[in-house]
Short mmCIF file of C-alpha atoms in Angstrom, two decimals:
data_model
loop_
_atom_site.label_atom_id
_atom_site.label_comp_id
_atom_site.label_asym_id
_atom_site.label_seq_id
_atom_site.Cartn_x
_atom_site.Cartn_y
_atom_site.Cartn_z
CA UNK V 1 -72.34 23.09 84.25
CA UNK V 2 -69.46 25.39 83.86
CA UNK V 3 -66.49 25.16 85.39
CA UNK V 4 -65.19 27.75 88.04
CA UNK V 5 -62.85 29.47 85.18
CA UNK V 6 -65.20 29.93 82.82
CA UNK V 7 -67.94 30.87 85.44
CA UNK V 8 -64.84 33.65 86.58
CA UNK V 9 -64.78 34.73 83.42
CA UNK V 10 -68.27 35.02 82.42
CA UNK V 11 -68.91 37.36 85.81
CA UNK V 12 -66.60 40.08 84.99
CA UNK V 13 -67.33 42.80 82.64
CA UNK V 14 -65.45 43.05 79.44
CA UNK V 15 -63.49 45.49 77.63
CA UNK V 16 -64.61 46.62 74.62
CA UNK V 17 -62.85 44.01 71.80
CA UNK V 18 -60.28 45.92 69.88
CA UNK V 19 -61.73 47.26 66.36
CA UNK V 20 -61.10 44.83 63.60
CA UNK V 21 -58.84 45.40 60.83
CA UNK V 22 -61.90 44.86 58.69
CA UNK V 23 -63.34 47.98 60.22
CA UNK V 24 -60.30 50.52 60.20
CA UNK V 25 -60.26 49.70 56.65
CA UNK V 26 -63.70 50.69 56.31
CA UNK V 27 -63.22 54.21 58.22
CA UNK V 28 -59.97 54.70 56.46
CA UNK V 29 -62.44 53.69 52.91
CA UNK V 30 -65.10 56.61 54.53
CA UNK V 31 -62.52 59.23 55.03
CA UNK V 32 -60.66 58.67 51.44
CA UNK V 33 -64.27 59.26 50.19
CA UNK V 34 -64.41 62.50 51.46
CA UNK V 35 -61.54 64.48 50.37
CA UNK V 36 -60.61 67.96 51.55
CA UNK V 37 -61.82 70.81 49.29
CA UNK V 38 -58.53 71.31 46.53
CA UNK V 39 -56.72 74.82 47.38
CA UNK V 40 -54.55 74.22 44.98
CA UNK V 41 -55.18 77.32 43.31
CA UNK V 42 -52.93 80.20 41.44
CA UNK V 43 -53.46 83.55 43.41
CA UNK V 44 -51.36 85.60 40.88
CA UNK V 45 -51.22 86.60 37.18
CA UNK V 46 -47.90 84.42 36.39
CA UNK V 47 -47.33 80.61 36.80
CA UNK V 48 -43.75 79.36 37.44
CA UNK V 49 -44.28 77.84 34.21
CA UNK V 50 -46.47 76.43 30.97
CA UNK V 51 -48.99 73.74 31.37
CA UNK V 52 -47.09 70.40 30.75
CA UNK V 53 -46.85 68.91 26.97
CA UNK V 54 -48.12 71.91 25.74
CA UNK V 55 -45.57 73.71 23.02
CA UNK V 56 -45.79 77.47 23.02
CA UNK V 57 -46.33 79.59 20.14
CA UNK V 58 -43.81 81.02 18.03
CA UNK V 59 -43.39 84.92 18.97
CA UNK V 60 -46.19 86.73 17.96
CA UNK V 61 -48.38 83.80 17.06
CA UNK V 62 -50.90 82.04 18.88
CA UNK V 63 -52.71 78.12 17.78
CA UNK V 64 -55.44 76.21 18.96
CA UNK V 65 -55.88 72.23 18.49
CA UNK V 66 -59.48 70.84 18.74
CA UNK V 67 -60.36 67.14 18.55
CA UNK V 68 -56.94 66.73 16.42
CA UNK V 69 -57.90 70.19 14.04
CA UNK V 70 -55.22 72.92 14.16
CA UNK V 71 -55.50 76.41 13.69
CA UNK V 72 -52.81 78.89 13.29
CA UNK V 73 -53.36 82.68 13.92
CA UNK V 74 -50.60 85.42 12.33
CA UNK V 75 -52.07 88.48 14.07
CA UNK V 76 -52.00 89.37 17.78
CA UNK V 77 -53.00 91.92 20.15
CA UNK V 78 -51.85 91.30 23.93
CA UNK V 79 -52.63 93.35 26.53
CA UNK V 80 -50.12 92.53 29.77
CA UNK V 81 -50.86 94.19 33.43
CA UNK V 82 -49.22 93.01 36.35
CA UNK V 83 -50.27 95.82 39.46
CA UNK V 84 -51.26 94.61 42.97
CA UNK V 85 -54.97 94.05 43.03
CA UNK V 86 -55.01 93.87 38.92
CA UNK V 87 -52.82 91.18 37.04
CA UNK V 88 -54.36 90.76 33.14
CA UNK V 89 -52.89 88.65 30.16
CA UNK V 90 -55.07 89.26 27.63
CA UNK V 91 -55.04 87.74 24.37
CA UNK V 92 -57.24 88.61 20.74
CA UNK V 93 -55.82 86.40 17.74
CA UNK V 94 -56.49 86.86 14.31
CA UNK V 95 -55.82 86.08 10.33
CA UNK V 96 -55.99 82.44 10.89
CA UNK V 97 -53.61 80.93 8.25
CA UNK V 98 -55.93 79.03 5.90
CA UNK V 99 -58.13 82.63 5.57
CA UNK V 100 -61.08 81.23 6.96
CA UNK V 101 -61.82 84.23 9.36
CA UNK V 102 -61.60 82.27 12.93
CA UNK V 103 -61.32 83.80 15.47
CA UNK V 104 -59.17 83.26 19.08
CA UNK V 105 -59.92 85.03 22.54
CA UNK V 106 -57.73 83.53 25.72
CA UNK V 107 -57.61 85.71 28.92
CA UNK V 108 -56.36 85.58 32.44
CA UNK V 109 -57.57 88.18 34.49
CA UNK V 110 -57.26 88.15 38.85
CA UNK V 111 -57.14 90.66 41.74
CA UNK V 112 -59.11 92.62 44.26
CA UNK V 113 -59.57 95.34 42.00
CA UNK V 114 -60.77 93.90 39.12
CA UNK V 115 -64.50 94.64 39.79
CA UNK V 116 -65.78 90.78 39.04
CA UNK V 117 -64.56 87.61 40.46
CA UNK V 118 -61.16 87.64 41.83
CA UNK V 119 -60.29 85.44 39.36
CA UNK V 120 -61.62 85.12 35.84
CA UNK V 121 -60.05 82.72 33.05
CA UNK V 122 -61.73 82.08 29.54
CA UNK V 123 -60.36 81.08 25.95
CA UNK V 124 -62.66 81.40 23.29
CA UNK V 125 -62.96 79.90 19.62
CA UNK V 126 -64.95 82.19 17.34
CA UNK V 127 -66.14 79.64 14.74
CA UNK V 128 -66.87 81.83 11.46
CA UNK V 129 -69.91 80.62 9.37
CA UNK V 130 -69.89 80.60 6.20
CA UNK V 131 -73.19 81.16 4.58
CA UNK V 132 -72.21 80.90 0.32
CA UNK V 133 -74.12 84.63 0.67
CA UNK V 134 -71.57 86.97 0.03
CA UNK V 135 -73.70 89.80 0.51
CA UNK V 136 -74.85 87.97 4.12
CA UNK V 137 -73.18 89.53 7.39
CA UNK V 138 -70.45 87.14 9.06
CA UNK V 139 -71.80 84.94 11.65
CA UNK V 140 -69.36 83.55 14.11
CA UNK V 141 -70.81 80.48 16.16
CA UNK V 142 -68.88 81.24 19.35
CA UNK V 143 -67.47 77.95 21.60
CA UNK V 144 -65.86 78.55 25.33
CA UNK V 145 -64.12 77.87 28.71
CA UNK V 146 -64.84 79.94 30.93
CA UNK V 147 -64.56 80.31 34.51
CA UNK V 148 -64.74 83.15 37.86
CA UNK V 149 -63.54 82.23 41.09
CA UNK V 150 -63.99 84.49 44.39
CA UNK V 151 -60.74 84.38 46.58
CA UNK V 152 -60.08 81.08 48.16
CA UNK V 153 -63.16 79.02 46.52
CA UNK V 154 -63.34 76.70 43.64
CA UNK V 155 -64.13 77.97 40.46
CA UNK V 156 -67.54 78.25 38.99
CA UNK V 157 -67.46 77.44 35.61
CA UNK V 158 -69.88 78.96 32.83
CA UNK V 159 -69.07 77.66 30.16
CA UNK V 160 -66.87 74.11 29.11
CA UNK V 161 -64.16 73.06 31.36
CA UNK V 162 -60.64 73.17 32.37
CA UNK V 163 -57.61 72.85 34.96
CA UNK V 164 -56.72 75.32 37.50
CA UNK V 165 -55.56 77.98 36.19
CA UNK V 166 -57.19 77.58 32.81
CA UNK V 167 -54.34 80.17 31.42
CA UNK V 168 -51.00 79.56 32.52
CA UNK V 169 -48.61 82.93 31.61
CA UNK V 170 -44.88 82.97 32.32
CA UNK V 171 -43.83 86.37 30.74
CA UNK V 172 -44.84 87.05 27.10
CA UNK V 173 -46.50 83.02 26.70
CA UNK V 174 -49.21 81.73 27.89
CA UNK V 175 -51.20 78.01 27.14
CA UNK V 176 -54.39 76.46 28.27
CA UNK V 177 -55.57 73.13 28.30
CA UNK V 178 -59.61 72.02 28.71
CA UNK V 179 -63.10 71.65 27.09
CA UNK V 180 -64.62 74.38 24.94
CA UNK V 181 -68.50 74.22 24.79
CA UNK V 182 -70.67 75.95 22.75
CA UNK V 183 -72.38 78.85 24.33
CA UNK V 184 -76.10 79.52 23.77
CA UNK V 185 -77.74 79.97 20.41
CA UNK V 186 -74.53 78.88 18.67
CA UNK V 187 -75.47 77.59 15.69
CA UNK V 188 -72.16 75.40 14.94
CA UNK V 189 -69.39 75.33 17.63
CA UNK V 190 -66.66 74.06 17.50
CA UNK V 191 -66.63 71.68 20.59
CA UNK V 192 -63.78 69.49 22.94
CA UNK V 193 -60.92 68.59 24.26
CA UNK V 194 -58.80 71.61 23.34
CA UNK V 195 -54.83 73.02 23.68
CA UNK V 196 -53.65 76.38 23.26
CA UNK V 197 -50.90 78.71 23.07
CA UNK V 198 -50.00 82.62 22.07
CA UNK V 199 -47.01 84.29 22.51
CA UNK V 200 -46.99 88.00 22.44
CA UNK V 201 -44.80 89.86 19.82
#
């Protein structure tokens, strides 16, 4: 038989018991799984400065490093718009310095008015092949990161992978930092971890 306390105390309703600590650890847990989408994102041509660790290029030169292999490129043409609605830094590198014919391609490219995404970002490592047929046409075996982004989304990548922004330009430099992938049909990319830089004579 109980006694009249616990018989008291048995009658009444109860309040809900506090939540456990056990529990708000486990809603904190859910809500850390689920983080907010990254915005994090550069809505103009220039960066306030080069990605981190990465050198630049002397002026008027422009390198790429792949799995540990460097290549050096003597030869640049840079084309540099900054308008509202159109920024471009666009890079084309050439006469690699060991004369094997690479190629380099990095590009920045945002704005309303660009006709595409709003933002497109790609480097490019034209791989030339050579065949022993000197009478054979070059055949460049093409690897990439590549990337469009509409305003305010994340970016859709195409090709390999990188940060956000892929090309980071502050005045005549620019680097990048990601994963080049071979595109489709190429017969021998070269593929991976990747850093860049060109500076524009």
């Amino acid at each position: 038989m109980l006694d009249p306390v616990e018989t008291e105390a048995a009658g009444e309703p109860q309040d809900a018991a506090p939540a456990s600590s056990t529990e708000e650890a486990e809603e904190q847990d859910e809500d850390a799984a689920a983080p907010a989408p990254s915005t994090d994102y550069l809505d103009e041509l220039y960066a306030d400065g080069l990605h981190e660790g990465v050198a630049p290029a002397a002026p008027g030169t422009a390198y790429i490093e792949i799995g540990g292999e460097r290549f050096e490129f003597t030869t640049l043409s840079c084309t540099v718009n900054d308008e509202p609605g159109r920024g471009q830094f666009i890079v084309s590198a050439s006469e690699e310095s060991t004369g094997s014919g690479h190629r380099l391609y990095l590009s920045r490219e945002i704005g309303a008015d660009l006709g595409f995404n709003f933002e497109n970002e790609h480097v490019q490592f034209a791989h030339l092949i050579d065949s022993g047929d000197d009478e054979a046409m070059a055949q460049y075996s093409n690897s990439m990161a590549q990337h469009g982004r509409d305003e305010g989304e994340e970016p859709d990548w195409l090709e390999g992978a990188g940060e956000s922004p892929l090309v980071r330009a502050v005045g005549d430099e620019a680097t990048a930092i990601g994963t080049l992938a071979g595109v489709m049909f190429a017969e021998e990319p070269l593929e991976g971890d990747f850093v860049a830089a060109a500076t524009c004579p």
